Short mmCIF file of C-alpha atoms in Angstrom, two decimals:
data_model
loop_
_atom_site.label_atom_id
_atom_site.label_comp_id
_atom_site.label_asym_id
_atom_site.label_seq_id
_atom_site.Cartn_x
_atom_site.Cartn_y
_atom_site.Cartn_z
CA MET A 24 0.00 0.00 0.00
CA SER A 25 2.87 2.42 0.64
CA SER A 26 3.52 2.71 -3.11
CA ILE A 27 0.26 4.61 -3.64
CA LEU A 28 1.75 7.45 -1.58
CA ASP A 29 4.30 8.07 -4.32
CA LEU A 30 1.71 8.62 -7.05
CA PRO A 31 0.93 12.15 -8.31
CA ALA A 32 -1.97 13.93 -6.64
CA ARG A 33 -4.15 14.04 -9.77
CA HIS A 34 -3.79 10.27 -10.12
CA ILE A 35 -4.90 9.73 -6.54
CA LEU A 36 -7.87 12.08 -6.85
CA ALA A 37 -8.98 10.41 -10.07
CA ALA A 38 -8.87 7.07 -8.26
CA PHE A 39 -11.00 8.54 -5.47
CA ARG A 40 -13.57 9.75 -8.01
CA SER A 41 -13.68 6.41 -9.83
CA ARG A 42 -13.77 4.59 -6.47
CA GLU A 43 -10.77 2.48 -7.40
CA LEU A 44 -9.19 3.82 -4.22
CA SER A 45 -10.77 4.96 -0.98
CA PRO A 46 -9.57 8.06 0.87
CA VAL A 47 -9.67 5.87 3.98
CA ASP A 48 -7.25 3.31 2.52
CA TYR A 49 -4.97 6.07 1.30
CA THR A 50 -4.97 7.74 4.72
CA HIS A 51 -4.20 4.42 6.44
CA ALA A 52 -1.18 3.99 4.16
CA LEU A 53 -0.06 7.55 4.90
CA ILE A 54 -0.35 7.06 8.65
CA ALA A 55 1.75 3.89 8.45
CA ARG A 56 4.49 5.71 6.52
CA VAL A 57 4.50 8.65 8.91
CA GLU A 58 4.68 6.42 11.98
CA ALA A 59 7.58 4.49 10.47
CA SER A 60 9.44 7.59 9.28
CA GLU A 61 8.92 10.28 11.91
CA PRO A 62 11.40 8.89 14.46
CA SER A 63 14.10 9.62 11.87
CA VAL A 64 12.70 12.63 9.98
CA GLN A 65 10.70 14.59 12.61
CA ALA A 66 8.91 16.78 10.09
CA LEU A 67 5.53 17.09 11.77
CA TRP A 68 3.72 18.85 14.58
CA LEU A 69 0.07 18.21 15.47
CA PHE A 70 -0.01 14.90 13.60
CA ARG A 71 -3.58 13.69 14.25
CA PRO A 72 -4.19 10.34 12.58
CA GLU A 73 -7.61 9.64 14.09
CA ARG A 74 -8.97 13.02 13.01
CA ALA A 75 -7.55 12.42 9.54
CA LEU A 76 -9.28 9.04 9.34
CA ASP A 77 -12.58 10.57 10.46
CA GLU A 78 -12.32 13.17 7.69
CA ALA A 79 -11.34 10.48 5.18
CA ARG A 80 -14.48 8.49 6.05
CA LEU A 81 -16.63 11.55 5.42
CA SER A 82 -14.85 12.10 2.12
CA GLU A 83 -15.44 8.48 1.14
CA GLN A 84 -19.17 8.95 1.77
CA ARG A 85 -19.23 12.07 -0.40
CA TYR A 86 -17.55 10.25 -3.27
CA ARG A 87 -20.12 7.46 -2.97
CA ARG A 88 -22.82 10.09 -3.44
CA ASP A 89 -20.80 11.74 -6.25
CA GLU A 90 -20.75 14.92 -4.16
CA PRO A 91 -17.08 15.78 -3.46
CA LEU A 92 -16.57 19.09 -1.69
CA GLY A 93 -14.03 20.30 -4.22
CA LEU A 94 -10.89 19.62 -6.19
CA LEU A 95 -8.89 18.10 -3.31
CA ASP A 96 -11.57 16.16 -1.45
CA GLY A 97 -9.99 13.40 0.62
CA MET A 98 -6.39 14.33 -0.19
CA PRO A 99 -4.17 14.59 2.91
CA VAL A 100 -1.96 17.70 2.99
CA THR A 101 0.41 19.36 5.43
CA VAL A 102 0.51 23.06 6.28
CA LYS A 103 3.47 24.93 7.79
CA GLU A 104 2.69 25.57 11.44
CA LEU A 105 2.91 29.36 11.24
CA ILE A 106 -0.04 29.30 8.80
CA ALA A 107 -2.94 29.49 11.25
CA THR A 108 -5.49 26.69 11.47
CA ARG A 109 -8.63 27.26 13.50
CA GLY A 110 -8.43 26.08 17.09
CA ASP A 111 -4.69 25.36 16.98
CA HIS A 112 -1.89 27.23 18.69
CA VAL A 113 0.53 28.94 16.28
CA PRO A 114 3.87 28.57 18.10
CA MET A 115 5.92 30.24 15.31
CA GLY A 116 8.60 27.64 15.94
CA THR A 117 9.51 29.09 19.33
CA ALA A 118 9.07 28.18 22.97
CA ALA A 119 8.76 31.88 23.81
CA LEU A 120 5.11 32.45 22.91
CA PRO A 121 2.07 31.59 25.07
CA HIS A 122 -0.37 29.01 23.76
CA SER A 123 -3.50 30.55 22.30
CA PRO A 124 -5.75 28.90 19.71
CA ALA A 125 -6.21 30.60 16.35
CA ALA A 126 -9.72 31.96 15.89
CA GLU A 127 -9.85 31.06 12.18
CA ASP A 128 -7.94 29.48 9.34
CA ALA A 129 -5.46 31.68 7.52
CA PRO A 130 -6.39 32.12 3.83
CA PRO A 131 -4.36 29.21 2.35
CA ALA A 132 -5.61 26.78 4.99
CA ALA A 133 -9.18 27.99 4.49
CA ARG A 134 -8.97 27.36 0.73
CA LEU A 135 -7.60 23.85 1.28
CA ARG A 136 -10.42 22.93 3.64
CA GLU A 137 -13.04 24.40 1.29
CA ASP A 138 -11.82 22.00 -1.39
CA GLY A 139 -12.02 19.02 0.94
CA ALA A 140 -8.31 18.57 1.66
CA ILE A 141 -7.46 16.83 4.92
CA ILE A 142 -4.90 18.82 6.92
CA PHE A 143 -3.53 15.77 8.71
CA ALA A 144 -0.57 17.60 10.31
CA LYS A 145 1.24 20.89 10.63
CA THR A 146 4.94 21.00 9.71
CA THR A 147 7.78 22.40 11.77
CA CYS A 148 9.71 25.63 11.34
CA PRO A 149 12.50 27.40 13.26
CA ASP A 150 11.96 30.21 15.75
CA PHE A 151 9.78 32.92 14.16
CA GLY A 152 10.60 31.46 10.73
CA MET A 153 13.90 33.35 10.87
CA LEU A 154 16.33 30.54 9.97
CA SER A 155 17.06 28.39 6.96
CA SER A 156 17.21 25.39 9.24
CA GLY A 157 15.19 22.69 10.97
CA LEU A 158 16.44 23.92 14.35
CA SER A 159 13.80 25.22 16.75
CA SER A 160 13.38 25.94 20.46
CA PHE A 161 9.85 24.48 20.30
CA HIS A 162 9.87 21.63 17.77
CA HIS A 163 11.94 18.50 17.44
CA LEU A 164 14.96 18.87 15.19
CA SER A 165 13.71 18.25 11.64
CA ARG A 166 16.18 16.41 9.42
CA ASN A 167 16.88 15.98 5.72
CA PRO A 168 15.47 12.59 4.63
CA TRP A 169 18.24 12.18 2.02
CA ASP A 170 20.71 12.05 4.92
CA ILE A 171 19.36 12.60 8.42
CA ARG A 172 22.72 13.97 9.53
CA LYS A 173 22.00 16.93 7.25
CA ASN A 174 19.71 19.94 7.44
CA PRO A 175 16.55 20.19 5.33
CA GLY A 176 16.91 23.97 5.24
CA GLY A 177 14.14 26.34 6.17
CA SER A 178 12.21 28.01 7.27
CA SER A 179 9.74 25.59 5.67
CA SER A 180 11.89 22.81 7.10
CA GLY A 181 9.17 20.37 8.12
CA ALA A 182 7.33 20.77 4.82
CA ALA A 183 10.53 19.93 2.93
CA ALA A 184 11.27 16.93 5.12
CA ALA A 185 7.69 15.66 4.86
CA GLY A 186 7.63 16.04 1.08
CA ALA A 187 10.97 14.29 0.54
CA ALA A 188 10.04 11.49 2.96
CA GLY A 189 6.88 10.79 0.97
CA TYR A 190 4.12 11.97 3.29
CA GLY A 191 1.87 12.37 0.27
CA PRO A 192 2.44 14.85 -2.58
CA LEU A 193 1.00 18.14 -1.27
CA HIS A 194 2.74 20.39 1.25
CA LEU A 195 2.41 24.13 1.87
CA GLY A 196 5.23 26.41 2.98
CA THR A 197 5.93 30.15 3.18
CA ASP A 198 8.76 32.20 1.71
CA ILE A 199 10.05 35.70 2.57
CA GLY A 200 13.69 35.30 1.50
CA GLY A 201 13.84 31.77 0.12
CA SER A 202 12.01 29.72 2.75
CA VAL A 203 10.17 27.58 0.17
CA ARG A 204 12.92 27.38 -2.46
CA LEU A 205 15.94 26.83 -0.19
CA PRO A 206 14.59 23.74 1.59
CA ALA A 207 13.01 22.47 -1.64
CA GLY A 208 16.43 22.73 -3.26
CA TRP A 209 18.15 20.72 -0.52
CA THR A 210 15.45 18.03 -0.46
CA GLY A 211 14.77 17.55 -4.17
CA LEU A 212 11.25 18.98 -4.21
CA PHE A 213 9.66 21.42 -6.60
CA GLY A 214 9.17 24.59 -4.56
CA PHE A 215 7.15 27.44 -5.99
CA LYS A 216 7.21 31.04 -4.74
CA PRO A 217 4.33 32.84 -6.47
CA SER A 218 4.21 36.52 -7.33
CA LEU A 219 3.45 38.51 -4.19
CA GLY A 220 -0.31 38.50 -3.68
CA ARG A 221 -1.05 35.58 -6.00
CA VAL A 222 -1.82 33.40 -2.96
CA PRO A 223 -3.64 35.43 -0.29
CA ILE A 224 -1.95 35.21 3.09
CA ASP A 225 -2.47 36.65 6.57
CA PRO A 226 -0.43 38.08 8.21
CA TYR A 227 1.15 39.70 5.16
CA TYR A 228 4.48 41.49 5.00
CA THR A 229 6.95 42.76 2.41
CA GLY A 230 7.93 39.81 0.24
CA ARG A 231 6.02 37.16 2.20
CA VAL A 232 4.18 34.50 0.20
CA ALA A 233 2.78 31.00 0.64
CA GLY A 234 3.62 28.34 -1.94
CA PRO A 235 3.51 24.62 -2.72
CA MET A 236 6.35 22.17 -1.99
CA THR A 237 5.72 19.01 -3.98
CA PRO A 238 7.48 16.11 -5.72
CA THR A 239 6.39 17.27 -9.18
CA VAL A 240 5.48 20.47 -10.99
CA ASP A 241 1.97 19.22 -11.72
CA ASP A 242 1.33 18.57 -8.01
CA ALA A 243 2.18 22.21 -7.33
CA ALA A 244 0.00 23.40 -10.22
CA LEU A 245 -2.92 21.44 -8.79
CA MET A 246 -2.41 23.01 -5.38
CA MET A 247 -2.26 26.49 -6.90
CA GLN A 248 -5.78 26.06 -8.30
CA THR A 249 -7.02 25.93 -4.73
CA ILE A 250 -4.79 28.26 -2.72
CA SER A 251 -4.77 31.12 -5.24
CA ARG A 252 -8.48 31.80 -4.83
CA PRO A 253 -9.20 35.25 -3.33
CA ASP A 254 -9.47 36.21 0.32
CA TRP A 255 -10.41 39.72 1.45
CA ARG A 256 -8.08 39.60 4.47
CA ASP A 257 -4.91 40.05 2.40
CA ALA A 258 -4.62 43.74 1.50
CA THR A 259 -1.63 42.91 -0.75
CA SER A 260 -3.43 40.27 -2.80
CA LEU A 261 -3.70 40.51 -6.57
CA PRO A 262 -7.05 40.88 -8.33
CA PRO A 263 -8.61 37.43 -8.86
CA GLU A 264 -7.52 35.91 -12.15
CA ARG A 265 -8.70 32.76 -13.87
CA ILE A 266 -5.50 30.85 -14.60
CA ASP A 267 -5.32 27.44 -16.27
CA TRP A 268 -2.90 25.80 -13.85
CA ASP A 269 -2.38 22.68 -15.98
CA ALA A 270 1.40 23.32 -16.23
CA ARG A 271 1.84 22.10 -19.79
CA ALA A 272 5.49 22.14 -20.82
CA LEU A 273 6.53 25.44 -22.40
CA ASP A 274 8.10 25.40 -25.86
CA VAL A 275 11.47 27.04 -25.21
CA GLN A 276 12.37 27.55 -28.88
CA GLY A 277 13.44 31.17 -29.27
CA LEU A 278 13.23 32.07 -25.57
CA ARG A 279 15.89 34.39 -24.15
CA LEU A 280 17.07 33.13 -20.76
CA GLY A 281 19.48 34.94 -18.47
CA LEU A 282 22.01 32.83 -16.57
CA MET A 283 23.12 34.27 -13.23
CA MET A 284 25.97 32.32 -11.62
CA ASP A 285 27.23 35.20 -9.46
CA ALA A 286 24.79 36.47 -6.84
CA GLY A 287 26.85 39.61 -6.23
CA CYS A 288 27.68 38.79 -2.62
CA GLY A 289 27.31 35.96 -0.15
CA ILE A 290 28.51 32.40 -0.65
CA SER A 291 29.78 31.52 -4.11
CA PRO A 292 28.39 28.36 -5.73
CA ASP A 293 30.24 25.14 -4.92
CA PRO A 294 31.81 23.47 -7.97
CA GLU A 295 29.30 20.60 -7.78
CA VAL A 296 26.39 23.05 -7.63
CA ALA A 297 27.76 25.04 -10.56
CA ALA A 298 28.26 21.87 -12.61
CA ALA A 299 24.67 20.73 -12.01
CA ILE A 300 23.30 24.14 -13.01
CA MET A 301 25.37 24.21 -16.18
CA ALA A 302 24.20 20.70 -17.10
CA ALA A 303 20.60 21.90 -16.71
CA VAL A 304 21.34 25.00 -18.80
CA ALA A 305 22.64 22.78 -21.59
CA LEU A 306 19.21 21.13 -21.83
CA PHE A 307 17.55 24.51 -22.35
CA GLN A 308 20.05 25.30 -25.09
CA GLN A 309 19.63 21.91 -26.75
CA ASN A 310 15.90 22.53 -26.92
CA GLY A 311 16.21 25.89 -28.68
CA ALA A 312 16.55 28.53 -25.96
CA THR A 313 19.18 31.23 -26.10
CA VAL A 314 21.03 31.47 -22.77
CA LEU A 315 22.82 34.72 -22.01
CA PRO A 316 25.17 35.17 -19.03
CA ILE A 317 24.06 38.12 -16.88
CA GLY A 318 25.51 39.89 -13.89
CA PRO A 319 24.19 39.82 -10.34
CA VAL A 320 21.19 41.76 -9.07
CA LEU A 321 22.28 41.92 -5.43
CA THR A 322 24.92 44.07 -3.77
CA ARG A 323 26.52 43.91 -0.37
CA ASP A 324 24.69 47.09 0.63
CA MET A 325 21.35 45.54 -0.31
CA LEU A 326 21.89 42.34 1.67
CA ASP A 327 23.37 44.08 4.71
CA GLY A 328 20.67 46.74 4.65
CA LEU A 329 17.94 44.12 4.74
CA ASP A 330 19.77 42.35 7.57
CA ILE A 331 19.93 45.58 9.61
CA ALA A 332 16.25 46.35 9.07
CA TRP A 333 15.13 42.84 10.00
CA ARG A 334 17.38 42.71 13.09
CA ALA A 335 15.94 45.99 14.36
CA ARG A 336 12.38 44.89 13.60
CA PHE A 337 12.80 41.61 15.44
CA TRP A 338 14.61 43.26 18.37
CA GLY A 339 11.58 45.52 18.78
CA GLN A 340 9.27 42.51 18.73
CA MET A 341 11.41 40.76 21.34
CA GLN A 342 11.11 43.69 23.71
CA LYS A 343 7.36 43.06 23.96
CA LEU A 344 8.08 39.68 25.57
CA SER A 345 8.97 39.07 29.21
CA ALA A 346 12.60 38.43 30.12
CA ASP A 347 11.77 34.76 30.75
CA ALA A 348 10.14 34.45 27.35
CA GLN A 349 13.10 36.09 25.63
CA ASP A 350 15.39 33.55 27.30
CA ARG A 351 13.42 30.75 25.66
CA ILE A 352 14.14 32.00 22.13
CA LEU A 353 16.84 30.10 20.29
CA PRO A 354 20.21 31.63 21.35
CA TYR A 355 21.30 32.10 17.72
CA ILE A 356 18.21 34.22 17.03
CA ARG A 357 18.70 36.29 20.20
CA GLU A 358 22.33 36.92 19.30
CA TRP A 359 21.37 37.89 15.75
CA ALA A 360 18.68 40.30 16.92
CA LYS A 361 20.84 41.90 19.60
CA ALA A 362 22.70 43.92 16.98
CA GLY A 363 19.39 45.61 16.18
CA ALA A 364 19.41 47.32 19.58
CA ALA A 365 22.30 49.61 18.67
CA VAL A 366 21.20 50.52 15.15
CA SER A 367 20.17 54.10 14.52
CA SER A 368 16.74 54.94 13.14
CA ILE A 369 18.43 56.35 10.04
CA ALA A 370 20.29 53.07 9.44
CA VAL A 371 17.05 51.11 9.83
CA ALA A 372 15.26 53.37 7.34
CA GLU A 373 18.15 53.16 4.90
CA GLY A 374 18.22 49.39 5.34
CA PHE A 375 14.54 49.06 4.54
CA GLU A 376 15.05 51.25 1.47
CA GLN A 377 17.28 48.49 0.11
CA THR A 378 14.15 46.41 -0.50
CA PHE A 379 13.19 48.95 -3.16
CA ALA A 380 16.72 48.89 -4.56
CA MET A 381 16.31 45.13 -4.98
CA ARG A 382 12.98 45.64 -6.67
CA ARG A 383 14.50 48.02 -9.20
CA ALA A 384 17.48 45.72 -9.81
CA THR A 385 15.35 42.61 -10.39
CA ASN A 386 13.06 44.44 -12.78
CA GLU A 387 16.04 45.75 -14.75
CA ALA A 388 17.66 42.31 -14.85
CA LEU A 389 14.58 40.75 -16.46
CA HIS A 390 14.21 43.49 -19.05
CA GLY A 391 14.77 41.96 -22.49
CA LEU A 392 14.70 38.41 -21.11
CA ASP A 393 11.92 35.87 -20.76
CA PHE A 394 13.26 34.13 -17.63
CA ILE A 395 16.37 33.93 -15.46
CA LEU A 396 18.13 30.72 -14.37
CA SER A 397 20.43 30.46 -11.35
CA PRO A 398 21.35 28.22 -8.45
CA VAL A 399 18.94 28.15 -5.51
CA ASN A 400 21.42 27.21 -2.80
CA PRO A 401 25.07 28.02 -3.49
CA GLN A 402 26.25 25.07 -1.41
CA GLN A 403 25.11 21.64 -0.31
CA SER A 404 23.35 21.05 2.98
CA TYR A 405 25.07 21.32 6.35
CA PRO A 406 24.82 19.61 9.77
CA ALA A 407 21.26 19.09 10.96
CA ASP A 408 21.80 20.93 14.25
CA TRP A 409 23.26 24.10 12.68
CA ALA A 410 21.10 27.22 12.65
CA SER A 411 22.30 28.28 9.19
CA PRO A 412 24.90 27.28 6.57
CA THR A 413 27.46 29.56 8.24
CA ASN A 414 26.17 28.82 11.77
CA ASP A 415 27.27 32.38 12.53
CA PRO A 416 24.65 34.96 13.63
CA ALA A 417 26.96 37.73 12.41
CA ARG A 418 26.70 36.30 8.86
CA PRO A 419 23.12 35.07 8.70
CA PHE A 420 22.09 35.77 5.09
CA GLU A 421 25.13 34.70 3.09
CA HIS A 422 23.21 31.78 1.58
CA ILE A 423 20.07 33.63 0.42
CA ALA A 424 21.67 35.96 -2.13
CA PHE A 425 20.21 34.05 -5.09
CA THR A 426 16.69 33.89 -3.61
CA VAL A 427 15.84 36.98 -1.55
CA PRO A 428 15.92 39.57 -4.39
CA TRP A 429 12.90 37.96 -6.05
CA ASN A 430 10.87 38.28 -2.84
CA MET A 431 11.55 41.98 -2.73
CA GLY A 432 10.96 42.29 -6.49
CA GLU A 433 7.75 40.23 -6.14
CA GLN A 434 8.55 37.96 -9.11
CA PRO A 435 7.52 34.29 -9.27
CA ALA A 436 10.42 31.88 -8.77
CA ALA A 437 10.78 28.12 -8.44
CA SER A 438 13.30 25.55 -7.30
CA ILE A 439 13.50 22.30 -9.25
CA HIS A 440 15.71 19.29 -8.60
CA CYS A 441 18.60 19.22 -11.08
CA GLY A 442 21.11 16.76 -9.63
CA LEU A 443 22.87 15.36 -6.59
CA THR A 444 26.14 16.22 -4.90
CA SER A 445 28.73 13.48 -4.51
CA SER A 446 27.38 13.04 -0.96
CA GLY A 447 23.86 12.45 -2.28
CA ILE A 448 22.20 15.77 -1.38
CA PRO A 449 19.89 17.36 -4.00
CA ILE A 450 20.79 20.51 -5.91
CA GLY A 451 18.14 23.04 -6.94
CA LEU A 452 17.88 25.03 -10.16
CA GLN A 453 16.06 28.35 -9.74
CA ILE A 454 13.74 29.56 -12.51
CA VAL A 455 12.57 33.19 -12.20
CA GLY A 456 9.92 34.90 -14.31
CA HIS A 457 8.47 38.35 -14.78
CA ARG A 458 6.09 39.62 -12.15
CA PHE A 459 2.68 37.95 -12.57
CA ASP A 460 4.02 35.31 -15.00
CA ASP A 461 3.47 32.52 -12.47
CA LEU A 462 2.15 30.15 -15.10
CA GLY A 463 5.18 30.79 -17.31
CA VAL A 464 7.52 29.74 -14.49
CA MET A 465 5.40 26.63 -13.92
CA ARG A 466 5.46 25.69 -17.60
CA LEU A 467 9.17 26.30 -18.05
CA SER A 468 9.78 24.19 -14.95
CA ARG A 469 7.58 21.48 -16.44
CA ALA A 470 9.63 21.51 -19.64
CA TYR A 471 12.84 21.00 -17.68
CA GLU A 472 11.17 18.28 -15.59
CA GLU A 473 10.28 16.37 -18.77
CA TRP A 474 13.84 16.61 -20.12
CA ARG A 475 15.30 15.59 -16.76
CA GLY A 476 12.95 12.67 -16.21
CA PRO A 477 11.19 11.61 -13.01
CA VAL A 478 12.93 11.41 -9.64
CA THR A 479 12.89 7.72 -8.71
CA ASN A 480 15.27 7.52 -5.75
CA TRP A 481 13.32 9.36 -3.06
CA PRO A 482 14.41 8.38 0.46
CA ARG A 483 11.88 6.12 2.19
CA TYR A 484 12.04 5.14 5.85
CA ASP A 485 9.01 2.82 5.84
CA THR A 486 10.68 0.40 3.40
CA TYR A 487 14.01 -0.33 5.07
CA ALA A 488 15.24 0.33 8.60
CA ALA A 489 18.23 2.48 7.80
CA ASN A 490 19.36 6.07 8.15
CA LYS A 491 19.42 6.63 4.40
CA VAL A 492 17.59 4.41 1.97
CA SER A 493 15.93 4.71 -1.40
CA ALA A 494 12.68 3.36 -2.79
#
């Protein structure tokens, strides 16, 4: 039964509709995999198997009456824990906050439930979503299923671990500087950061989006049909638009693609990462695209300015907590934020202005091009218990130089699996499109996915009792 968990979401839903497969049987198989895998992977929080089975039974009855609630009826999904779900505490990855149940579902969770999806668990994240790591003062340490000694990245760490470990095909993360794409890159998933406002979210903030993390492009496209529906609570959301999210492969003949191998600052790509990206680029060229090397969009001033502004912002938020609560925040985060205490108001304002500098630079970079290709992560994953690739709170953003500009510029961007390091850790290719061209990024990603072929060596912990195994 575990093999059905590795089928694409559309296949599963079609089997539900034809009654070849019951949502109850599928959920039983999922529960068995989770229970076998979680001692190693530790991706989940609020895993509630009995509630999931109850919802699956109701879904089964609806299918018998040919009355499914919506597109995803009976399909188990996970949601990152800082996306509110009604009645559940939102710990924000930290032991510092008091427990208080959310009054209502946040927009993406509400859309999933409306379409009949079963939110069978929440997924972990680090303190306040401020790390690219599975390290948290509240949650268990989430690990990379490809090698549990390694980090899945973050801040959508649990979503990445759950997706790579095969807890079904549909997982939802959030991204403000790379938090969907970075962990997707290190775990082999397709991670999609939509244009700002394409997926309504609450609370909203500069650059913050919710996006799918899935084994295939089509799984993400399916999820986008649901989560991109409007919600009045997001004042930054885009006008509703009817988009055919079928993710057909884009014909690349004649496309002009920029290739960015230098982020402008931060960590330079490892040789193995660079080689995997160049091998992917060759496929675009072989299929008729013109690939043009381009310079970086980011500068040291931009990255450091954002760092200063975010440190000061978080330091101010920390001051609203009691001294005891502050002591429960992950020490790395406290040390990082402490520098915000001594920053002048002018420096904070100038730092925040760098978000607009990034927006201008990303727009200019795309001018005359159809898409941009680059690495997602410049290096392979790092020890599971590190807070970041540098593990140094004085150098916290060195690894996000390829990803964060597109949050500030509001463009859609994706991470897609393009190879493995010699140690067996996935490498992600980033595909960036013009603002609002979400479907174009999906379809270009789908084209590459077809050339690359399916991923067949996902790590599975319910098949063999080992630290690192493949199905």
